[in-house]
C-alpha cells in the first residue's frame, strides 16, 4: 500500500482555520485520498475524500496538489469538538469487493480556547 | 442519521474463554469490517466480509477468530479462546459499496475487551 506521512501533532486556536498536511509521494493513479478522524473514546469517523479535484463538504475541505503527491485537510473554523486524531489514508479503487482502510498514526490536533 | 451500533460497550473475560462481539451495521450496507485498536496504538484491520464470506483478512485474524452474519441485521466477531494480548477496543464498520465506488466506512463506537 502506498504510504502517507503526517505530522504527529498540531495545535490550533478555537475559531481559527486549521490546515492539516499529508504527503503521499508514492500515490498511484487509482488511489483515492481519504481523511478520517477519531475523537477521544470513539470510533473513526469519515471526514472527506477526493481523487484529483479539491472537495468541500459540511465538515471540511480537501485541497489536493496538482501532482497528487500531497494534500491538505482544511477545517475552516476549528472548535473544541474538532480535537481529534486525523488520519490521511490512500484507498485503492477495486473493481469489486470491499477493501480495507490502513490507518497510520495520524495527526493529533489540539484546539485551545 | 443511521449509525453502526456495537454491544456490549465493555466486555471483561478470563483468558481462554470464548467471546462474541456484536454489531448491527447500517441497514442497507453490504460490506462489513472488524478493526481493533490496542490502547495507545494504531487502528488495525482484522477482516472484511461481503456476500456472506470473508473478502480479506489480516495476519492478526488467525484461526481463533471468526465472523458471522447470522441474520439480516447482526454481524459478529468471535474469539474462541481469548489471550491477554486480545485486550483491545474492537470496532465494527460497514459501507454501502466496496472500493470501486469508494463509499466511506461508518464505524461504531467500539467494544472494549479486557482479558484477565
CSV table of C-alpha atoms in Angstrom, one decimal:
chain,number,residue,atom,x,y,z
A,1,UNK,CA,0.0,0.0,0.0
A,2,UNK,CA,1.2,3.5,-0.8
A,3,UNK,CA,2.1,5.3,2.4
A,4,UNK,CA,1.2,8.7,3.8
A,5,UNK,CA,3.3,11.0,6.1
A,6,UNK,CA,1.6,13.3,8.6
A,7,UNK,CA,2.9,15.5,11.4
A,8,UNK,CA,2.5,13.8,14.8
A,9,UNK,CA,0.7,16.8,16.3
A,10,UNK,CA,-0.6,20.2,15.6
A,11,UNK,CA,-2.2,23.0,17.7
A,12,UNK,CA,-4.8,25.5,16.8
A,13,UNK,CA,-6.9,28.1,18.5
A,14,UNK,CA,-10.6,27.9,18.5
A,15,UNK,CA,-12.4,29.6,15.6
A,16,UNK,CA,-9.3,29.8,13.5
A,17,UNK,CA,-8.7,27.8,10.3
A,18,UNK,CA,-6.6,24.6,10.5
A,19,UNK,CA,-4.5,23.2,7.7
A,20,UNK,CA,-3.6,19.5,8.2
A,21,UNK,CA,-0.9,18.4,5.7
A,22,UNK,CA,-0.3,14.9,4.3
A,23,UNK,CA,2.4,13.7,2.0
A,24,UNK,CA,1.9,10.7,-0.3
A,25,UNK,CA,4.6,10.8,-2.8
A,26,UNK,CA,4.1,7.2,-4.0
A,27,UNK,CA,0.4,7.6,-4.7
A,28,UNK,CA,-0.8,5.7,-7.7
A,29,UNK,CA,-3.3,6.9,-10.3
A,30,UNK,CA,-6.0,4.7,-8.8
A,31,UNK,CA,-5.7,5.8,-5.2
A,32,UNK,CA,-8.3,8.0,-3.6
A,33,UNK,CA,-7.2,10.2,-0.7
A,34,UNK,CA,-9.4,9.7,2.3
A,35,UNK,CA,-9.5,11.5,5.6
A,36,UNK,CA,-10.9,10.1,8.8
A,37,UNK,CA,-10.8,11.4,12.3
A,38,UNK,CA,-11.0,9.7,15.7
A,39,UNK,CA,-12.4,11.7,18.6
A,40,UNK,CA,-11.4,10.5,22.1
A,41,UNK,CA,-13.0,7.2,23.1
A,42,UNK,CA,-14.9,6.9,19.8
A,43,UNK,CA,-14.6,5.0,16.5
A,44,UNK,CA,-13.1,6.6,13.4
A,45,UNK,CA,-15.3,9.0,11.6
A,46,UNK,CA,-15.3,9.7,7.9
A,47,UNK,CA,-14.4,13.3,7.0
A,48,UNK,CA,-13.9,13.7,3.3
A,49,UNK,CA,-12.2,12.1,0.2
A,50,UNK,CA,-11.1,13.0,-3.2
A,51,UNK,CA,-9.2,11.9,-6.3
A,52,UNK,CA,-7.8,14.9,-8.2
A,53,UNK,CA,-10.0,17.9,-7.7
A,54,UNK,CA,-10.5,19.9,-4.5
A,55,UNK,CA,-13.5,18.8,-2.5
A,56,UNK,CA,-15.8,20.6,0.0
A,57,UNK,CA,-18.4,19.2,2.4
A,58,UNK,CA,-20.1,20.3,5.5
A,59,UNK,CA,-17.2,19.2,7.7
A,60,UNK,CA,-14.1,20.3,5.8
A,61,UNK,CA,-12.3,21.0,2.6
A,62,UNK,CA,-9.7,18.9,0.9
A,63,UNK,CA,-7.1,20.5,-1.2
A,64,UNK,CA,-5.1,18.2,-3.5
A,65,UNK,CA,-1.8,19.2,-5.1
A,66,UNK,CA,-1.7,19.1,-8.9
A,67,UNK,CA,0.8,16.2,-8.9
A,68,UNK,CA,-1.3,14.5,-6.2
A,69,UNK,CA,1.8,13.9,-4.0
A,70,UNK,CA,0.4,15.8,-1.2
A,71,UNK,CA,-3.0,17.0,0.2
A,72,UNK,CA,-4.3,19.3,2.9
A,73,UNK,CA,-7.4,18.9,5.0
A,74,UNK,CA,-8.8,22.3,5.9
A,75,UNK,CA,-11.1,22.9,8.9
A,76,UNK,CA,-12.4,26.4,8.3
A,77,UNK,CA,-13.1,27.3,11.9
A,78,UNK,CA,-11.8,24.9,14.5
A,79,UNK,CA,-13.9,24.2,17.6
A,80,UNK,CA,-13.0,22.3,20.7
A,81,UNK,CA,-15.0,19.4,19.3
A,82,UNK,CA,-12.6,19.1,16.4
A,83,UNK,CA,-9.8,18.0,18.8
A,84,UNK,CA,-9.1,14.5,17.5
A,85,UNK,CA,-6.6,12.3,15.6
A,86,UNK,CA,-6.8,13.0,11.9
A,87,UNK,CA,-5.8,10.2,9.5
A,88,UNK,CA,-4.9,10.6,5.9
A,89,UNK,CA,-5.4,7.3,4.1
A,90,UNK,CA,-4.9,6.2,0.5
A,91,UNK,CA,-7.6,3.8,-0.7
A,92,UNK,CA,-7.2,1.9,-3.9
A,93,UNK,CA,-10.1,1.5,-6.3
A,94,UNK,CA,-11.1,-2.1,-6.8
A,95,UNK,CA,-13.4,-3.5,-9.4
A,96,UNK,CA,-15.4,-5.3,-6.8
A,97,UNK,CA,-15.5,-6.2,-3.2
A,98,UNK,CA,-14.8,-4.1,-0.1
A,99,UNK,CA,-11.3,-3.0,0.6
A,100,UNK,CA,-9.7,-2.1,3.8
A,101,UNK,CA,-8.5,1.2,5.1
A,102,UNK,CA,-5.0,1.1,6.5
A,103,UNK,CA,-4.6,3.6,9.4
A,104,UNK,CA,-1.3,5.2,10.2
A,105,UNK,CA,-0.6,7.2,13.4
A,106,UNK,CA,-2.3,10.3,12.1
A,107,UNK,CA,-2.0,13.9,13.4
A,108,UNK,CA,-3.2,14.7,16.9
A,109,UNK,CA,-5.0,18.1,16.6
A,110,UNK,CA,-5.2,20.1,19.8
A,111,UNK,CA,-7.6,23.0,19.9
A,112,UNK,CA,-7.3,25.7,22.5
A,113,UNK,CA,-9.6,28.5,23.6
B,1,UNK,CA,-28.5,9.7,10.7
B,2,UNK,CA,-28.2,5.9,10.7
B,3,UNK,CA,-25.3,4.5,12.7
B,4,UNK,CA,-23.4,1.3,13.4
B,5,UNK,CA,-24.2,0.0,16.9
B,6,UNK,CA,-22.0,-2.3,18.9
B,7,UNK,CA,-22.7,-4.3,22.0
B,8,UNK,CA,-21.6,-4.6,24.7
B,9,UNK,CA,-19.6,-1.4,25.2
B,10,UNK,CA,-17.3,-3.2,27.6
B,11,UNK,CA,-16.6,-6.9,28.0
B,12,UNK,CA,-14.4,-8.5,30.6
B,13,UNK,CA,-13.5,-12.1,30.2
B,14,UNK,CA,-11.0,-14.6,31.5
B,15,UNK,CA,-8.1,-15.9,29.4
B,16,UNK,CA,-9.2,-19.0,27.5
B,17,UNK,CA,-12.8,-18.1,27.4
B,18,UNK,CA,-14.8,-17.5,24.2
B,19,UNK,CA,-16.3,-14.1,23.5
B,20,UNK,CA,-18.7,-12.8,20.9
B,21,UNK,CA,-18.8,-9.2,20.0
B,22,UNK,CA,-21.9,-8.0,18.3
B,23,UNK,CA,-22.5,-5.3,15.8
B,24,UNK,CA,-25.6,-4.0,13.9
B,25,UNK,CA,-24.4,-2.4,10.7
B,26,UNK,CA,-26.3,0.3,8.8
B,27,UNK,CA,-29.3,-1.5,7.3
B,28,UNK,CA,-28.7,-1.0,3.5
B,29,UNK,CA,-24.9,-1.5,3.7
B,30,UNK,CA,-23.3,-4.5,2.0
B,31,UNK,CA,-19.8,-4.6,3.3
B,32,UNK,CA,-18.7,-5.2,6.8
B,33,UNK,CA,-15.5,-4.9,8.7
B,34,UNK,CA,-13.8,-5.5,12.0
B,35,UNK,CA,-10.9,-3.5,13.3
B,36,UNK,CA,-9.1,-3.4,16.6
B,37,UNK,CA,-7.1,-0.8,18.5
B,38,UNK,CA,-4.8,-1.8,21.3
B,39,UNK,CA,-4.5,1.0,23.8
B,40,UNK,CA,-2.2,3.7,22.5
B,41,UNK,CA,-1.6,2.0,19.2
B,42,UNK,CA,-2.9,2.3,15.6
B,43,UNK,CA,-6.3,1.1,14.4
B,44,UNK,CA,-5.7,-2.3,12.8
B,45,UNK,CA,-7.7,-4.1,10.1
B,46,UNK,CA,-8.9,-7.5,11.0
B,47,UNK,CA,-11.3,-8.7,8.4
B,48,UNK,CA,-13.8,-7.6,5.7
B,49,UNK,CA,-16.9,-9.5,4.8
B,50,UNK,CA,-19.2,-9.4,1.8
B,51,UNK,CA,-21.9,-11.7,0.4
B,52,UNK,CA,-21.6,-14.0,3.4
B,53,UNK,CA,-18.0,-14.6,3.1
B,54,UNK,CA,-14.7,-13.2,4.1
B,55,UNK,CA,-13.3,-11.0,1.3
B,56,UNK,CA,-10.0,-10.1,3.0
B,57,UNK,CA,-8.3,-10.8,6.4
B,58,UNK,CA,-5.1,-9.7,8.1
B,59,UNK,CA,-2.4,-11.8,9.7
B,60,UNK,CA,-4.0,-10.9,13.1
B,61,UNK,CA,-7.2,-12.8,12.1
B,62,UNK,CA,-6.0,-16.3,12.7
B,63,UNK,CA,-7.9,-19.5,13.5
B,64,UNK,CA,-9.0,-18.1,16.9
B,65,UNK,CA,-11.2,-15.5,15.1
B,66,UNK,CA,-14.3,-16.0,13.1
B,67,UNK,CA,-17.1,-13.8,11.8
B,68,UNK,CA,-20.7,-14.4,11.0
B,69,UNK,CA,-23.7,-12.7,9.8
B,70,UNK,CA,-26.3,-14.9,11.4
B,71,UNK,CA,-29.4,-13.0,10.3
B,72,UNK,CA,-30.2,-9.9,8.2
B,73,UNK,CA,-29.0,-7.4,10.7
B,74,UNK,CA,-26.2,-8.6,13.0
B,75,UNK,CA,-22.5,-9.1,12.3
B,76,UNK,CA,-20.5,-10.8,15.0
B,77,UNK,CA,-16.8,-11.4,15.8
B,78,UNK,CA,-16.0,-14.5,17.8
B,79,UNK,CA,-12.7,-15.1,19.6
B,80,UNK,CA,-12.6,-18.8,20.5
B,81,UNK,CA,-10.0,-18.8,23.3
B,82,UNK,CA,-9.0,-15.3,24.4
B,83,UNK,CA,-5.5,-14.3,25.2
B,84,UNK,CA,-4.2,-11.4,27.3
B,85,UNK,CA,-3.0,-9.8,24.1
B,86,UNK,CA,-6.5,-9.7,22.7
B,87,UNK,CA,-7.3,-6.9,25.1
B,88,UNK,CA,-8.2,-4.0,22.8
B,89,UNK,CA,-11.0,-1.8,21.5
B,90,UNK,CA,-12.8,-3.6,18.7
B,91,UNK,CA,-14.6,-1.5,16.1
B,92,UNK,CA,-17.2,-2.7,13.6
B,93,UNK,CA,-17.7,-0.8,10.4
B,94,UNK,CA,-19.9,-1.0,7.4
B,95,UNK,CA,-20.0,0.5,3.9
B,96,UNK,CA,-22.6,0.7,1.2
B,97,UNK,CA,-20.3,-0.5,-1.5
B,98,UNK,CA,-16.8,-1.6,-1.8
B,99,UNK,CA,-13.6,0.1,-3.0
B,100,UNK,CA,-14.7,0.6,-6.6
B,101,UNK,CA,-17.3,3.2,-5.5
B,102,UNK,CA,-15.2,4.5,-2.6
B,103,UNK,CA,-18.2,4.7,-0.3
B,104,UNK,CA,-16.9,5.7,3.2
B,105,UNK,CA,-16.8,3.3,6.1
B,106,UNK,CA,-19.1,4.0,9.0
B,107,UNK,CA,-17.7,2.9,12.3
B,108,UNK,CA,-19.3,2.0,15.6
B,109,UNK,CA,-18.0,3.3,18.9
B,110,UNK,CA,-16.4,0.0,19.8
B,111,UNK,CA,-16.4,-2.7,22.4
B,112,UNK,CA,-13.6,-2.6,24.9
B,113,UNK,CA,-12.5,-6.1,25.5
B,114,UNK,CA,-10.5,-6.8,28.6
B,115,UNK,CA,-8.9,-10.2,29.1
B,116,UNK,CA,-7.8,-11.0,32.6
